[in-house]
């Protein structure tokens, strides 16, 4: 290997480490604040009666957990504090919950799209499926399915190596993992979101019910469609990287190519977390109603702080003068 290639490899590895050092912290801070505010907004009385809000709340909860499970361990690894490279069981559990939470956050946006499509239908029977009661049941069913079916292969395919690296055991496991991620997260769900969103738009245009169905919650529909656009946009790099990884997994690669692939993989992963950490800011930009609800929450919080603040009590001037006279007498 030439000195030039070694220098390039060292530089690429350095860039990968620096991305792990700074980008996760930014996403964790933005995502923590944003997802907590999302939950507070969509649980307010004006919004929580809408079934679409149930999916937004559930998605925000999964976004919160996916950020911490997916991003904090690579950051800790830079300082040799990553517990998942110390115990094989934690290695498996981390990937299991990482894949499950990011998949559920995607599914809940997809289910919100389905809910908006159902609510915009011209048929009363179909519209009846858009309810808070149905949404809560579907959320529970989705969690049970996702935590029991798609990613149990992680416990057989991932292992902690002698070099203290948590990774898949062989190329077959890597291919299986990529296929499952495509079907459950980065490939099929975004495609379905786009199709269902287009069908919803068609229903809304054909609808003459100005005060019911899909036109009743224009703000939520707008929020949903913007969220779908963001999710699809940032799912493309992950899909492309997984496709490339699957196509070249049986190809012998030079150390330089491996370093390039590692950097590309790291970039695609961190790009995918943009949609998990920025939903609050996207909603705030695109929806006036959402901004109003956020303002009311912040105002209530400010008033609560003011009420709980201890105010100094001023003595009447007359009492102070009287106290002074009494003091002089003694």
Coordinates of C-alpha atoms in Angstrom, one line a residue:
X1 CA 0.0 0.0 0.0
X2 CA 1.4 3.4 -1.0
X3 CA 2.0 6.2 1.5
X4 CA -0.7 8.2 -0.3
X5 CA -3.3 5.5 0.2
X6 CA -2.4 5.2 3.9
X7 CA -2.7 9.0 4.3
X8 CA -6.2 8.9 2.6
X9 CA -7.3 6.0 4.8
X10 CA -6.2 7.9 8.0
X11 CA -8.0 11.0 6.9
X12 CA -11.2 9.2 6.1
X13 CA -11.1 7.4 9.4
X14 CA -10.5 10.7 11.1
X15 CA -13.6 12.3 9.4
X16 CA -15.7 9.3 10.4
X17 CA -14.6 9.7 14.1
X18 CA -15.3 13.4 14.0
X19 CA -18.8 12.9 12.6
X20 CA -19.4 10.5 15.6
X21 CA -18.1 13.1 18.0
X22 CA -20.2 16.1 17.1
X23 CA -23.2 15.2 14.9
X24 CA -24.9 12.9 17.4
X25 CA -24.8 15.5 20.1
X26 CA -26.5 18.1 17.9
X27 CA -29.3 15.6 16.9
X28 CA -29.7 14.5 20.6
X29 CA -30.2 18.1 21.8
X30 CA -32.5 19.1 18.9
X31 CA -34.4 15.8 19.1
X32 CA -34.9 15.7 22.8
X33 CA -36.3 19.3 22.9
X34 CA -38.4 18.8 19.8
X35 CA -39.9 15.4 20.5
X36 CA -40.9 16.4 24.1
X37 CA -42.6 19.5 22.7
X38 CA -44.3 17.4 20.1
X39 CA -45.8 15.2 22.7
X40 CA -47.0 18.2 24.8
X41 CA -48.6 19.8 21.7
X42 CA -50.4 16.7 20.4
X43 CA -51.8 15.9 23.9
X44 CA -53.5 19.2 24.2
X45 CA -57.3 19.2 24.3
X46 CA -57.6 20.9 20.9
X47 CA -55.6 18.1 19.1
X48 CA -55.7 14.9 21.1
X49 CA -59.2 14.1 20.0
X50 CA -57.9 13.7 16.5
X51 CA -56.8 10.1 15.7
X52 CA -53.9 11.4 13.6
X53 CA -52.5 13.0 16.8
X54 CA -52.3 9.6 18.4
X55 CA -49.9 8.5 15.6
X56 CA -47.9 11.7 15.9
X57 CA -47.5 11.2 19.7
X58 CA -46.5 7.6 19.2
X59 CA -44.0 8.6 16.5
X60 CA -42.5 11.2 18.7
X61 CA -42.0 8.8 21.5
X62 CA -40.2 6.3 19.2
X63 CA -38.1 9.1 17.7
X64 CA -37.0 10.0 21.2
X65 CA -35.9 6.5 22.0
X66 CA -34.4 5.8 18.6
X67 CA -32.1 8.9 18.9
X68 CA -30.7 7.8 22.3
X69 CA -30.4 4.1 21.3
X70 CA -28.9 4.8 17.9
X71 CA -26.6 7.8 18.5
X72 CA -25.3 7.8 22.0
X73 CA -23.3 4.6 21.9
X74 CA -21.1 5.6 18.9
X75 CA -20.4 8.8 20.7
X76 CA -19.5 7.0 23.9
X77 CA -17.3 4.6 21.9
X78 CA -14.9 7.5 21.1
X79 CA -14.1 7.6 24.8
X80 CA -14.1 3.9 25.4
X81 CA -17.3 4.1 27.4
X82 CA -19.6 2.2 25.1
X83 CA -21.2 -0.7 27.2
X84 CA -22.4 -2.5 24.0
X85 CA -18.8 -3.5 23.1
X86 CA -18.2 -4.9 26.6
X87 CA -21.1 -7.5 26.7
X88 CA -22.3 -9.6 23.8
X89 CA -25.9 -9.4 25.1
X90 CA -25.9 -5.6 25.1
X91 CA -24.6 -5.6 21.6
X92 CA -27.6 -7.6 20.4
X93 CA -30.1 -5.7 22.5
X94 CA -28.9 -2.4 21.2
X95 CA -29.3 -3.3 17.5
X96 CA -32.6 -5.0 18.2
X97 CA -34.1 -1.8 19.8
X98 CA -32.4 0.5 17.4
X99 CA -34.0 -1.2 14.4
X100 CA -37.4 -1.6 16.2
X101 CA -37.7 2.0 17.3
X102 CA -36.7 3.6 14.0
X103 CA -39.1 1.2 12.2
X104 CA -42.0 2.0 14.5
X105 CA -41.4 5.8 14.1
X106 CA -41.7 5.2 10.3
X107 CA -44.7 3.0 10.6
X108 CA -46.6 5.5 12.7
X109 CA -46.2 8.2 10.0
X110 CA -47.4 5.6 7.5
X111 CA -50.4 4.8 9.7
X112 CA -51.1 8.6 10.0
X113 CA -51.2 8.7 6.2
X114 CA -53.6 5.8 6.1
X115 CA -55.8 7.5 8.7
X116 CA -56.0 10.7 6.6
X117 CA -56.8 8.7 3.5
X118 CA -59.6 6.8 5.4
X119 CA -61.0 10.1 6.9
X120 CA -61.1 11.6 3.4
X121 CA -63.1 8.8 1.9
X122 CA -66.6 9.4 0.5
X123 CA -67.9 6.3 2.2
X124 CA -69.2 6.6 5.7
X125 CA -68.2 3.0 6.6
X126 CA -64.6 3.6 5.7
X127 CA -64.5 7.0 7.5
X128 CA -65.7 5.3 10.7
X129 CA -62.2 3.6 10.9
X130 CA -60.7 7.0 11.5
X131 CA -61.2 7.3 15.3
X132 CA -59.1 7.6 18.4
X133 CA -60.2 4.2 19.7
X134 CA -59.1 2.5 16.5
X135 CA -55.8 4.5 16.4
X136 CA -54.9 3.4 19.9
X137 CA -55.5 -0.3 19.1
X138 CA -53.5 -0.1 15.9
X139 CA -50.6 1.5 17.7
X140 CA -50.6 -1.3 20.2
X141 CA -50.8 -3.9 17.4
X142 CA -48.0 -2.2 15.5
X143 CA -45.7 -2.3 18.6
X144 CA -46.4 -6.0 19.2
X145 CA -45.7 -6.9 15.6
X146 CA -42.5 -4.8 15.4
X147 CA -41.1 -6.0 18.7
X148 CA -41.8 -9.7 18.0
X149 CA -41.3 -10.4 14.2
X150 CA -39.0 -8.4 12.0
X151 CA -35.7 -8.1 14.0
X152 CA -35.4 -11.2 16.1
X153 CA -32.7 -12.3 13.7
X154 CA -30.4 -9.8 15.4
X155 CA -30.0 -12.2 18.3
X156 CA -28.5 -14.7 15.9
X157 CA -26.8 -12.5 13.3
X158 CA -25.0 -10.0 15.5
X159 CA -22.0 -10.8 17.7
X160 CA -19.3 -9.0 19.6
X161 CA -16.0 -9.8 17.9
X162 CA -12.6 -10.3 19.6
X163 CA -11.7 -6.7 18.4
X164 CA -14.6 -5.4 20.5
X165 CA -16.8 -4.6 17.5
X166 CA -20.5 -5.3 17.5
X167 CA -21.4 -6.4 13.9
X168 CA -23.1 -9.1 11.9
X169 CA -21.5 -12.5 11.8
X170 CA -21.4 -13.1 8.0
X171 CA -22.5 -11.7 4.7
X172 CA -25.7 -13.7 4.6
X173 CA -26.8 -12.1 7.9
X174 CA -25.9 -8.7 6.4
X175 CA -28.0 -9.4 3.3
X176 CA -30.9 -10.6 5.4
X177 CA -30.7 -7.5 7.6
X178 CA -30.6 -5.2 4.6
X179 CA -33.7 -6.9 3.0
X180 CA -35.7 -6.6 6.3
X181 CA -34.7 -2.9 6.7
X182 CA -35.8 -2.2 3.1
X183 CA -39.2 -3.9 3.5
X184 CA -39.9 -2.6 7.0
X185 CA -38.2 0.8 7.1
X186 CA -36.2 2.6 4.4
X187 CA -37.8 1.2 1.2
X188 CA -41.3 0.0 1.2
X189 CA -42.9 2.3 3.8
X190 CA -41.8 5.6 2.2
X191 CA -43.1 4.3 -1.2
X192 CA -46.5 3.5 0.4
X193 CA -46.5 6.9 2.1
X194 CA -46.2 8.7 -1.2
X195 CA -48.9 6.5 -2.9
X196 CA -51.3 7.0 0.0
X197 CA -50.7 10.7 0.2
X198 CA -51.4 11.1 -3.5
X199 CA -54.7 9.1 -3.0
X200 CA -55.6 11.3 -0.1
X201 CA -55.0 14.5 -2.2
X202 CA -57.3 13.0 -4.8
X203 CA -60.0 12.3 -2.3
X204 CA -59.8 15.8 -0.9
X205 CA -60.1 17.3 -4.3
X206 CA -63.1 15.2 -5.1
X207 CA -64.8 15.9 -1.8
X208 CA -67.5 18.5 -1.4
X209 CA -67.7 18.1 2.4
X210 CA -66.1 21.4 3.5
X211 CA -66.7 20.9 7.2
X212 CA -66.0 17.2 7.6
X213 CA -63.5 14.5 6.8
X214 CA -60.2 15.4 5.3
X215 CA -60.9 19.2 5.0
X216 CA -61.8 19.4 8.7
X217 CA -58.1 19.1 9.7
X218 CA -56.2 20.9 7.0
X219 CA -53.4 21.8 9.4
X220 CA -52.8 18.2 10.4
X221 CA -52.8 17.0 6.8
X222 CA -50.3 19.7 5.9
X223 CA -48.0 18.7 8.8
X224 CA -48.3 15.0 7.8
X225 CA -47.5 15.6 4.1
X226 CA -44.5 17.7 5.0
X227 CA -43.3 15.0 7.4
X228 CA -43.7 12.4 4.7
X229 CA -41.6 14.5 2.3
X230 CA -38.8 15.0 4.9
X231 CA -38.8 11.3 5.8
X232 CA -38.7 10.1 2.1
X233 CA -35.9 12.6 1.3
X234 CA -33.7 11.5 4.1
X235 CA -34.5 7.8 3.6
X236 CA -33.0 7.9 0.1
X237 CA -29.3 7.9 1.3
X238 CA -29.9 4.9 3.6
X239 CA -31.7 3.0 0.9
X240 CA -28.9 3.8 -1.6
X241 CA -26.1 2.8 0.8
X242 CA -27.9 -0.5 1.8
X243 CA -28.4 -1.3 -1.9
X244 CA -24.7 -0.7 -2.6
X245 CA -23.7 -2.7 0.4
X246 CA -25.8 -5.7 -0.7
X247 CA -24.6 -5.5 -4.2
X248 CA -20.9 -5.5 -3.3
X249 CA -20.8 -7.6 -0.1
X250 CA -19.2 -10.5 -1.9
X251 CA -16.6 -8.3 -3.7
X252 CA -13.1 -8.1 -2.4
X253 CA -12.3 -4.5 -1.3
X254 CA -9.1 -2.6 -0.7
X255 CA -8.5 -0.9 2.7
X256 CA -9.1 2.4 1.0
X257 CA -12.4 1.3 -0.4
X258 CA -13.4 -0.1 3.0
X259 CA -12.6 3.3 4.6
X260 CA -14.7 5.1 2.0
X261 CA -17.6 2.7 2.5
X262 CA -17.4 3.1 6.3
X263 CA -17.6 6.9 5.9
X264 CA -20.5 6.7 3.4
X265 CA -22.3 4.4 5.8
X266 CA -21.8 6.7 8.7
X267 CA -23.0 9.7 6.7
X268 CA -26.1 7.9 5.5
X269 CA -27.0 6.7 9.1
X270 CA -26.7 10.2 10.5
X271 CA -28.7 11.7 7.6
X272 CA -31.5 9.2 8.4
X273 CA -31.7 10.6 12.0
X274 CA -32.5 14.1 10.7
X275 CA -36.1 13.1 10.3
X276 CA -36.2 11.8 13.9
X277 CA -34.7 14.9 15.4
X278 CA -36.3 17.8 13.4
X279 CA -40.0 17.0 13.3
X280 CA -40.9 19.7 15.8
X281 CA -39.0 22.4 13.8
X282 CA -40.6 21.2 10.5
X283 CA -44.1 21.4 12.1
X284 CA -43.4 24.8 13.6
X285 CA -42.4 26.2 10.2
X286 CA -45.3 24.7 8.2
X287 CA -48.3 25.0 10.6
X288 CA -49.7 28.2 12.1
X289 CA -51.9 26.1 14.4
X290 CA -48.9 24.2 15.7
X291 CA -47.0 27.4 16.4
X292 CA -50.0 28.7 18.3
X293 CA -50.2 25.5 20.5
X294 CA -46.5 25.7 21.2
X295 CA -46.8 29.4 22.2
X296 CA -49.6 28.5 24.6
X297 CA -47.5 25.8 26.2
X298 CA -44.5 28.0 26.6
X299 CA -46.7 30.8 28.0
X300 CA -48.3 28.4 30.5
X301 CA -44.8 27.2 31.5
X302 CA -43.7 30.8 32.0
X303 CA -46.7 31.6 34.1
X304 CA -46.2 28.5 36.2
X305 CA -42.6 29.6 37.0
X306 CA -43.8 33.1 37.9
X307 CA -46.4 31.7 40.3
X308 CA -43.8 29.4 42.0
X309 CA -41.2 32.1 42.3
X310 CA -40.9 33.5 45.9
X311 CA -41.4 37.2 45.8
X312 CA -39.7 39.5 48.5
X313 CA -42.2 41.0 50.9
X314 CA -41.8 44.7 51.5
X315 CA -42.6 46.1 55.0
X316 CA -44.7 49.2 55.1
X317 CA -42.7 52.4 55.5
X318 CA -44.6 53.4 58.6
X319 CA -43.7 50.1 60.3
X320 CA -40.0 50.6 59.4
X321 CA -40.0 54.1 60.8
X322 CA -41.7 52.9 64.0
X323 CA -39.2 50.1 64.3
X324 CA -36.3 52.5 63.9
X325 CA -37.7 54.8 66.7
X326 CA -38.1 51.9 69.0
X327 CA -34.6 50.8 68.3
X328 CA -33.2 54.3 69.1
X329 CA -35.1 54.3 72.4
X330 CA -33.4 51.2 73.6

